[in-house]
mmCIF file of C-alpha atoms and ligand atoms in Angstrom:
data_model
loop_
_atom_site.group_PDB
_atom_site.id
_atom_site.type_symbol
_atom_site.label_atom_id
_atom_site.label_comp_id
_atom_site.label_asym_id
_atom_site.label_seq_id
_atom_site.Cartn_x
_atom_site.Cartn_y
_atom_site.Cartn_z
ATOM 1 C CA MET O 385 -22.410 -3.506 -23.007
ATOM 2 C CA ARG O 386 -20.437 -1.972 -20.173
ATOM 3 C CA LYS O 387 -16.981 -3.319 -19.475
ATOM 4 C CA VAL O 388 -14.484 -3.717 -16.677
ATOM 5 C CA LYS O 389 -10.743 -4.105 -17.033
ATOM 6 C CA LEU O 390 -9.674 -6.857 -14.655
ATOM 7 C CA ILE O 391 -5.987 -7.118 -13.784
ATOM 8 C CA TYR O 392 -4.886 -10.118 -11.792
ATOM 9 C CA ASN O 393 -1.504 -11.142 -10.481
ATOM 10 C CA SER O 394 -1.261 -14.875 -11.001
ATOM 11 C CA GLY O 395 1.674 -15.223 -8.607
ATOM 12 C CA ALA O 396 0.130 -13.289 -5.723
ATOM 13 C CA GLY O 397 -1.233 -14.696 -2.489
ATOM 14 C CA GLN O 398 -0.514 -18.367 -3.143
ATOM 15 C CA SER O 399 -2.282 -18.008 -6.522
ATOM 16 C CA LYS O 400 -5.710 -18.657 -5.023
ATOM 17 C CA PHE O 401 -7.492 -16.091 -7.192
ATOM 18 C CA THR O 402 -6.999 -18.055 -10.415
ATOM 19 C CA TYR O 403 -9.303 -20.818 -9.105
ATOM 20 C CA PHE O 404 -12.134 -18.301 -8.834
ATOM 21 C CA LEU O 405 -11.565 -16.504 -12.122
ATOM 22 C CA ASP O 406 -14.301 -18.192 -14.142
ATOM 23 C CA THR O 407 -16.974 -17.663 -11.505
ATOM 24 C CA ILE O 408 -15.973 -14.032 -11.124
ATOM 25 C CA ILE O 409 -16.280 -13.407 -14.861
ATOM 26 C CA GLU O 410 -19.691 -15.087 -14.721
ATOM 27 C CA LYS O 411 -20.784 -12.781 -11.898
ATOM 28 C CA PHE O 412 -19.878 -9.660 -13.857
ATOM 29 C CA MET O 413 -21.552 -10.991 -17.016
ATOM 30 C CA GLU O 414 -24.773 -11.709 -15.117
ATOM 31 C CA ASN O 415 -24.762 -7.994 -14.432
ATOM 32 C CA ASP O 416 -24.256 -7.162 -18.122
ATOM 33 C CA ILE O 417 -20.620 -6.271 -17.660
ATOM 34 C CA GLU O 418 -18.059 -7.706 -20.029
ATOM 35 C CA VAL O 419 -14.654 -8.513 -18.532
ATOM 36 C CA LEU O 420 -11.399 -7.569 -20.272
ATOM 37 C CA ILE O 421 -8.710 -9.603 -18.553
ATOM 38 C CA TYR O 422 -5.039 -8.837 -18.108
ATOM 39 C CA ARG O 423 -2.568 -11.186 -16.428
ATOM 40 C CA ALA O 424 0.048 -9.058 -14.662
ATOM 41 C CA GLY O 425 3.553 -10.464 -14.352
ATOM 42 C CA ASP O 426 7.226 -9.645 -14.660
ATOM 43 C CA LYS O 427 7.188 -9.004 -18.400
ATOM 44 C CA ASP O 428 3.795 -7.465 -18.974
ATOM 45 C CA ASN O 429 2.778 -4.246 -20.670
ATOM 46 C CA LEU O 430 0.223 -3.021 -18.160
ATOM 47 C CA ASP O 431 0.775 0.594 -19.189
ATOM 48 C CA GLU O 432 -0.508 -0.166 -22.669
ATOM 49 C CA PHE O 433 -3.543 -2.087 -21.344
ATOM 50 C CA LEU O 434 -4.577 0.729 -19.026
ATOM 51 C CA LYS O 435 -3.554 3.992 -20.612
ATOM 52 C CA GLU O 436 -6.814 4.553 -22.469
ATOM 53 C CA SER O 437 -9.310 3.816 -19.742
ATOM 54 C CA ASP O 438 -11.579 6.808 -19.614
ATOM 55 C CA SER O 439 -14.326 5.745 -22.000
ATOM 56 C CA GLU O 440 -18.010 6.163 -21.186
ATOM 57 C CA ASN O 441 -18.833 2.474 -21.085
ATOM 58 C CA LEU O 442 -15.948 1.422 -18.846
ATOM 59 C CA TYR O 443 -17.497 0.644 -15.471
ATOM 60 C CA GLY O 444 -14.248 0.171 -13.572
ATOM 61 C CA ILE O 445 -10.658 -1.003 -13.325
ATOM 62 C CA ILE O 446 -10.551 -4.017 -11.037
ATOM 63 C CA VAL O 447 -7.333 -5.265 -9.444
ATOM 64 C CA ALA O 448 -7.131 -8.762 -7.998
ATOM 65 C CA GLY O 449 -3.811 -8.813 -6.217
ATOM 66 C CA GLY O 450 -1.914 -7.410 -3.268
ATOM 67 C CA ASP O 451 -0.605 -3.968 -2.448
ATOM 68 C CA GLY O 452 2.200 -4.250 -5.017
ATOM 69 C CA THR O 453 -0.183 -4.794 -7.942
ATOM 70 C CA ILE O 454 -2.546 -2.053 -6.733
ATOM 71 C CA ASN O 455 0.448 0.260 -6.464
ATOM 72 C CA ARG O 456 1.409 -0.414 -10.097
ATOM 73 C CA VAL O 457 -2.111 0.237 -11.336
ATOM 74 C CA VAL O 458 -2.470 3.440 -9.302
ATOM 75 C CA ASN O 459 0.849 4.764 -10.652
ATOM 76 C CA ILE O 460 -0.435 4.200 -14.197
ATOM 77 C CA MET O 461 -3.793 5.820 -13.372
ATOM 78 C CA MET O 462 -1.989 8.886 -12.028
ATOM 79 C CA LYS O 463 0.359 9.015 -15.029
ATOM 80 C CA TYR O 464 -2.493 9.046 -17.560
ATOM 81 C CA ASN O 465 -4.916 10.985 -15.375
ATOM 82 C CA ILE O 466 -7.508 8.180 -15.438
ATOM 83 C CA ASN O 467 -10.810 8.899 -13.683
ATOM 84 C CA THR O 468 -12.459 5.493 -14.085
ATOM 85 C CA PRO O 469 -13.092 4.041 -10.586
ATOM 86 C CA LEU O 470 -10.699 1.478 -9.155
ATOM 87 C CA GLY O 471 -12.018 -1.661 -7.433
ATOM 88 C CA ILE O 472 -9.926 -3.926 -5.236
ATOM 89 C CA ILE O 473 -10.158 -7.693 -4.795
ATOM 90 C CA PRO O 474 -7.746 -8.652 -1.989
ATOM 91 C CA ALA O 475 -5.837 -11.538 -3.566
ATOM 92 C CA GLY O 476 -2.259 -10.818 -2.495
ATOM 93 C CA THR O 477 0.000 -11.948 0.320
ATOM 94 C CA SER O 478 -0.475 -8.652 2.099
ATOM 95 C CA ASN O 479 -3.757 -6.898 1.494
ATOM 96 C CA ASP O 480 -3.163 -3.907 3.696
ATOM 97 C CA PHE O 481 -4.909 -1.367 1.525
ATOM 98 C CA ALA O 482 -7.943 -3.604 0.939
ATOM 99 C CA LYS O 483 -8.146 -4.047 4.679
ATOM 100 C CA HIS O 484 -8.109 -0.300 5.185
ATOM 101 C CA ILE O 485 -11.073 0.199 2.854
ATOM 102 C CA ASN O 486 -12.896 -2.794 4.374
ATOM 103 C CA MET O 487 -13.080 -4.934 1.264
ATOM 104 C CA PRO O 488 -14.395 -8.382 2.235
ATOM 105 C CA ASN O 489 -11.987 -11.327 2.112
ATOM 106 C CA ASN O 490 -14.533 -13.286 0.137
ATOM 107 C CA PHE O 491 -14.037 -12.585 -3.591
ATOM 108 C CA TYR O 492 -17.736 -12.859 -4.471
ATOM 109 C CA GLU O 493 -18.689 -10.405 -1.731
ATOM 110 C CA CYS O 494 -16.070 -8.048 -3.163
ATOM 111 C CA ILE O 495 -17.735 -8.139 -6.567
ATOM 112 C CA ASP O 496 -21.094 -7.419 -4.897
ATOM 113 C CA LYS O 497 -19.542 -4.414 -3.215
ATOM 114 C CA ILE O 498 -18.041 -3.198 -6.495
ATOM 115 C CA LEU O 499 -21.404 -3.699 -8.254
ATOM 116 C CA SER O 500 -23.148 -1.579 -5.617
ATOM 117 C CA ASN O 501 -21.314 1.326 -7.312
ATOM 118 C CA ASN O 502 -20.415 3.369 -4.233
ATOM 119 C CA VAL O 503 -17.664 5.505 -5.784
ATOM 120 C CA LYS O 504 -15.700 8.039 -3.734
ATOM 121 C CA LYS O 505 -12.602 10.127 -4.298
ATOM 122 C CA VAL O 506 -9.628 8.998 -2.210
ATOM 123 C CA ASP O 507 -6.164 10.343 -1.388
ATOM 124 C CA ILE O 508 -2.921 8.906 -2.699
ATOM 125 C CA GLY O 509 0.565 9.407 -1.276
ATOM 126 C CA LYS O 510 3.387 10.709 -3.447
ATOM 127 C CA VAL O 511 7.077 10.242 -2.741
ATOM 128 C CA ASN O 512 9.495 11.941 -5.124
ATOM 129 C CA ASP O 513 8.091 10.886 -8.525
ATOM 130 C CA LYS O 514 6.244 7.738 -7.373
ATOM 131 C CA TYR O 515 2.818 7.200 -5.849
ATOM 132 C CA PHE O 516 1.849 4.948 -2.967
ATOM 133 C CA ILE O 517 -1.514 3.787 -1.745
ATOM 134 C CA ASN O 518 -0.705 2.529 1.691
ATOM 135 C CA VAL O 519 2.672 3.237 3.204
ATOM 136 C CA CYS O 520 6.118 4.691 2.587
ATOM 137 C CA SER O 521 8.679 3.621 5.156
ATOM 138 C CA ALA O 522 12.312 2.989 6.006
ATOM 139 C CA GLY O 523 14.291 1.444 8.827
ATOM 140 C CA LEU O 524 13.974 -1.665 10.925
ATOM 141 C CA PHE O 525 11.464 -4.275 9.698
ATOM 142 C CA THR O 526 9.923 -1.930 7.146
ATOM 143 C CA ASN O 527 11.219 -3.652 4.043
ATOM 144 C CA SER O 528 10.627 -7.262 5.072
ATOM 145 C CA SER O 529 8.187 -7.702 2.193
ATOM 146 C CA GLN O 530 10.702 -6.382 -0.329
ATOM 147 C CA LYS O 531 13.428 -8.680 0.987
ATOM 148 C CA THR O 532 11.343 -11.814 1.319
ATOM 149 C CA ASP O 533 11.920 -14.445 -1.297
ATOM 150 C CA LYS O 534 8.937 -14.842 -3.635
ATOM 151 C CA ASN O 535 8.766 -18.623 -3.137
ATOM 152 C CA LEU O 536 8.867 -18.239 0.626
ATOM 153 C CA LYS O 537 6.117 -15.596 0.358
ATOM 154 C CA ASN O 538 3.910 -17.903 -1.678
ATOM 155 C CA ALA O 539 4.567 -20.879 0.578
ATOM 156 C CA LEU O 540 4.173 -19.208 3.946
ATOM 157 C CA GLY O 541 2.221 -16.025 3.301
ATOM 158 C CA LYS O 542 2.697 -13.318 5.890
ATOM 159 C CA VAL O 543 4.690 -15.546 8.261
ATOM 160 C CA SER O 544 7.576 -15.202 5.804
ATOM 161 C CA TYR O 545 7.799 -11.460 6.619
ATOM 162 C CA PHE O 546 8.403 -12.173 10.271
ATOM 163 C CA ILE O 547 11.156 -14.647 9.429
ATOM 164 C CA THR O 548 12.870 -12.049 7.235
ATOM 165 C CA GLY O 549 12.238 -9.356 9.875
ATOM 166 C CA ALA O 550 13.809 -11.414 12.650
ATOM 167 C CA LYS O 551 16.964 -11.891 10.552
ATOM 168 C CA GLU O 552 17.208 -8.111 10.119
ATOM 169 C CA LEU O 553 17.190 -7.409 13.829
ATOM 170 C CA PHE O 554 20.758 -8.556 14.419
ATOM 171 C CA LYS O 555 22.277 -6.394 11.706
ATOM 172 C CA PHE O 556 20.325 -3.238 12.372
ATOM 173 C CA ARG O 557 21.813 0.123 13.435
ATOM 174 C CA PRO O 558 19.821 3.344 13.965
ATOM 175 C CA PHE O 559 20.242 6.252 11.540
ATOM 176 C CA THR O 560 19.904 10.031 11.836
ATOM 177 C CA VAL O 561 17.438 12.052 9.780
ATOM 178 C CA ASN O 562 16.533 15.670 9.225
ATOM 179 C CA ALA O 563 12.769 15.796 9.058
ATOM 180 C CA LYS O 564 10.356 18.531 8.031
ATOM 181 C CA ILE O 565 6.732 17.718 8.806
ATOM 182 C CA ASP O 566 4.634 20.560 7.380
ATOM 183 C CA ASP O 567 6.356 23.506 9.150
ATOM 184 C CA GLU O 568 8.002 21.573 11.980
ATOM 185 C CA VAL O 569 11.729 20.892 11.541
ATOM 186 C CA PHE O 570 13.874 18.555 13.658
ATOM 187 C CA GLN O 571 16.815 16.160 13.651
ATOM 188 C CA GLU O 572 16.503 12.751 15.279
ATOM 189 C CA LYS O 573 18.276 9.412 15.549
ATOM 190 C CA ILE O 574 15.648 6.851 14.633
ATOM 191 C CA ASN O 575 14.938 3.141 14.224
ATOM 192 C CA LEU O 576 12.220 3.531 11.635
ATOM 193 C CA PHE O 577 9.513 5.725 10.194
ATOM 194 C CA LEU O 578 6.196 4.933 8.560
ATOM 195 C CA VAL O 579 4.142 7.376 6.488
ATOM 196 C CA PHE O 580 0.630 6.058 6.023
ATOM 197 C CA ASN O 581 -2.070 6.881 3.555
ATOM 198 C CA GLY O 582 -4.038 3.847 4.755
ATOM 199 C CA SER O 583 -3.649 2.276 8.165
ATOM 200 C CA SER O 584 -2.093 -1.183 7.867
ATOM 201 C CA VAL O 585 1.338 -2.587 7.267
ATOM 202 C CA GLY O 586 2.504 -6.214 7.074
ATOM 203 C CA GLY O 587 -1.070 -7.302 7.699
ATOM 204 C CA MET O 588 -1.363 -5.378 10.964
ATOM 205 C CA THR O 589 -3.602 -2.363 11.409
ATOM 206 C CA TYR O 590 -1.947 0.320 13.475
ATOM 207 C CA PHE O 591 -5.075 1.742 14.925
ATOM 208 C CA SER O 592 -8.699 1.246 14.254
ATOM 209 C CA SER O 593 -10.189 4.589 13.351
ATOM 210 C CA GLY O 594 -7.459 7.227 13.448
ATOM 211 C CA SER O 595 -6.596 7.485 9.788
ATOM 212 C CA SER O 596 -8.581 8.192 6.669
ATOM 213 C CA ILE O 597 -7.857 8.119 2.935
ATOM 214 C CA GLN O 598 -10.304 10.990 2.584
ATOM 215 C CA ASP O 599 -8.863 13.653 4.908
ATOM 216 C CA GLY O 600 -6.055 15.028 2.726
ATOM 217 C CA LEU O 601 -3.495 14.088 5.386
ATOM 218 C CA LEU O 602 -0.830 11.439 5.853
ATOM 219 C CA ASP O 603 -0.268 9.758 9.221
ATOM 220 C CA ILE O 604 3.366 9.752 10.261
ATOM 221 C CA ILE O 605 4.878 7.484 12.901
ATOM 222 C CA ILE O 606 8.568 7.778 13.753
ATOM 223 C CA ILE O 607 10.110 5.420 16.303
ATOM 224 C CA LYS O 608 13.202 7.034 17.782
ATOM 225 C CA ASN O 609 16.356 5.163 18.616
ATOM 226 C CA CYS O 610 15.599 3.049 21.674
ATOM 227 C CA SER O 611 16.558 -0.420 22.865
ATOM 228 C CA PHE O 612 15.086 -3.400 21.035
ATOM 229 C CA HIS O 613 13.503 -4.353 24.321
ATOM 230 C CA GLU O 614 11.642 -1.026 24.516
ATOM 231 C CA MET O 615 10.936 -1.110 20.814
ATOM 232 C CA GLY O 616 9.242 -4.520 20.868
ATOM 233 C CA GLY O 617 6.789 -3.202 23.419
ATOM 234 C CA LEU O 618 6.234 0.013 21.471
ATOM 235 C CA VAL O 619 5.530 -1.689 18.168
ATOM 236 C CA ALA O 620 3.053 -4.030 19.834
ATOM 237 C CA GLN O 621 1.306 -1.105 21.488
ATOM 238 C CA VAL O 622 1.226 1.056 18.352
ATOM 239 C CA PHE O 623 -0.444 -1.766 16.451
ATOM 240 C CA ALA O 624 -2.837 -2.377 19.302
ATOM 241 C CA GLY O 625 -3.919 1.246 18.905
ATOM 242 C CA ARG O 626 -2.386 2.534 22.117
ATOM 243 C CA ASN O 627 0.556 4.522 23.341
ATOM 244 C CA LEU O 628 1.170 6.899 20.446
ATOM 245 C CA ASP O 629 1.803 9.435 23.203
ATOM 246 C CA ASN O 630 5.233 8.110 24.175
ATOM 247 C CA LYS O 631 8.661 9.778 24.414
ATOM 248 C CA ASN O 632 10.069 7.381 21.819
ATOM 249 C CA ILE O 633 7.333 8.022 19.257
ATOM 250 C CA VAL O 634 6.717 11.017 17.021
ATOM 251 C CA TYR O 635 3.158 10.846 15.713
ATOM 252 C CA ARG O 636 1.754 13.518 13.371
ATOM 253 C CA LYS O 637 -0.875 14.093 10.730
ATOM 254 C CA ALA O 638 0.416 16.313 7.941
ATOM 255 C CA LYS O 639 0.094 17.226 4.259
ATOM 256 C CA SER O 640 3.784 16.830 3.560
ATOM 257 C CA ILE O 641 6.967 15.446 5.035
ATOM 258 C CA ASN O 642 10.564 15.723 3.849
ATOM 259 C CA ILE O 643 13.084 13.247 5.188
ATOM 260 C CA GLU O 644 16.782 13.457 4.556
ATOM 261 C CA LYS O 645 19.229 10.891 5.899
ATOM 262 C CA VAL O 646 22.228 12.626 7.446
ATOM 263 C CA LYS O 647 24.123 9.893 9.270
ATOM 264 C CA GLY O 648 24.213 6.093 9.420
ATOM 265 C CA ASN O 649 23.041 3.439 7.031
ATOM 266 C CA CYS O 650 19.536 2.555 6.084
ATOM 267 C CA ASP O 651 18.273 0.221 3.387
ATOM 268 C CA ARG O 652 16.381 1.652 0.489
ATOM 269 C CA PRO O 653 12.960 3.006 1.532
ATOM 270 C CA ASP O 654 9.926 0.851 0.848
ATOM 271 C CA ILE O 655 6.639 1.809 -0.791
ATOM 272 C CA ASP O 656 3.686 -0.569 -0.591
ATOM 273 C CA GLY O 657 5.959 -3.579 -0.038
ATOM 274 C CA ASP O 658 8.353 -2.845 -2.915
ATOM 275 C CA GLU O 659 11.490 -0.834 -3.429
ATOM 276 C CA GLY O 660 10.893 2.923 -3.254
ATOM 277 C CA PRO O 661 13.015 5.935 -4.217
ATOM 278 C CA GLU O 662 16.322 6.787 -2.491
ATOM 279 C CA PHE O 663 16.688 9.546 0.125
ATOM 280 C CA PRO O 664 16.024 12.437 0.348
ATOM 281 C CA LEU O 665 12.279 11.804 0.317
ATOM 282 C CA ASN O 666 9.688 14.445 -0.467
ATOM 283 C CA ILE O 667 6.405 12.916 0.571
ATOM 284 C CA SER O 668 3.004 14.510 0.127
ATOM 285 C CA CYS O 669 -0.681 13.689 0.213
ATOM 286 C CA ILE O 670 -2.498 14.116 -3.108
ATOM 287 C CA GLU O 671 -6.035 14.813 -1.973
ATOM 288 C CA ASN O 672 -8.951 13.276 -3.922
ATOM 289 C CA ALA O 673 -6.495 11.776 -6.401
ATOM 290 C CA ILE O 674 -8.503 8.847 -7.790
ATOM 291 C CA ASN O 675 -12.013 7.420 -7.826
ATOM 292 C CA MET O 676 -12.538 4.178 -5.970
ATOM 293 C CA PHE O 677 -15.299 1.656 -5.264
ATOM 294 C CA LEU O 678 -15.648 1.696 -1.459
HETATM 295 MG MG1 LIG V 2075 -5.249 10.429 5.445
#
């Protein structure tokens, strides 16, 4: 009998997935797939559960959780060079990556999609020695997820990010970076930068069709230092898919980007909603890094 390894994060996304667990196991078993379950949490040993995952009869590694749980699994897959396809069930607070690959919100429809066995190679971002699936960022608003209290996250979902983000606004000061985007080098005083593998952050998609996880390139958006008044308008327009051609925005597609902080303070960079490495950041796109059910 074929098998899947199913990892779920019981604390994610107001814990709604756990109510569906039995029916989901049933759905796999109806398709002659046995489910090996792992409950991810603070004190788990996910490495051990996943490290030998390249056997013939393993159909897939399925993650039911948000971007943070997917990020953990992808880092383990990269570490052990695992080729078994990854399937995503969007069961977190923020499901930015799932949104990018158009996974349905309905869990049963997700399983149908995974069972249709459309496997493709996709890109993964790398920053220093860590991997990210969706976004690496720093500056204003970018680490709201990281800073938001877990209980608040579970109680309010994505609204909690905006509350945390609004608090940040009053303390924020711009910072200066040296950036190298492929061969282009410049220094700039900035409010924030976002380096995307996917196309969504904090539940918002930045534009509908401009980015791909299959083009070997990262999408880079830098918002220069400008007034909060200007910035509010810019952020709204960027996420509405307009106005990337603006004097306060640097927008590029590139294979690699190095960012060094030279002046000012900036909180620790964020990857996929959790704490990332410290500056300087060496970010690159690893083309065709893993197999995924799309
Ligand atoms: Mg890309």
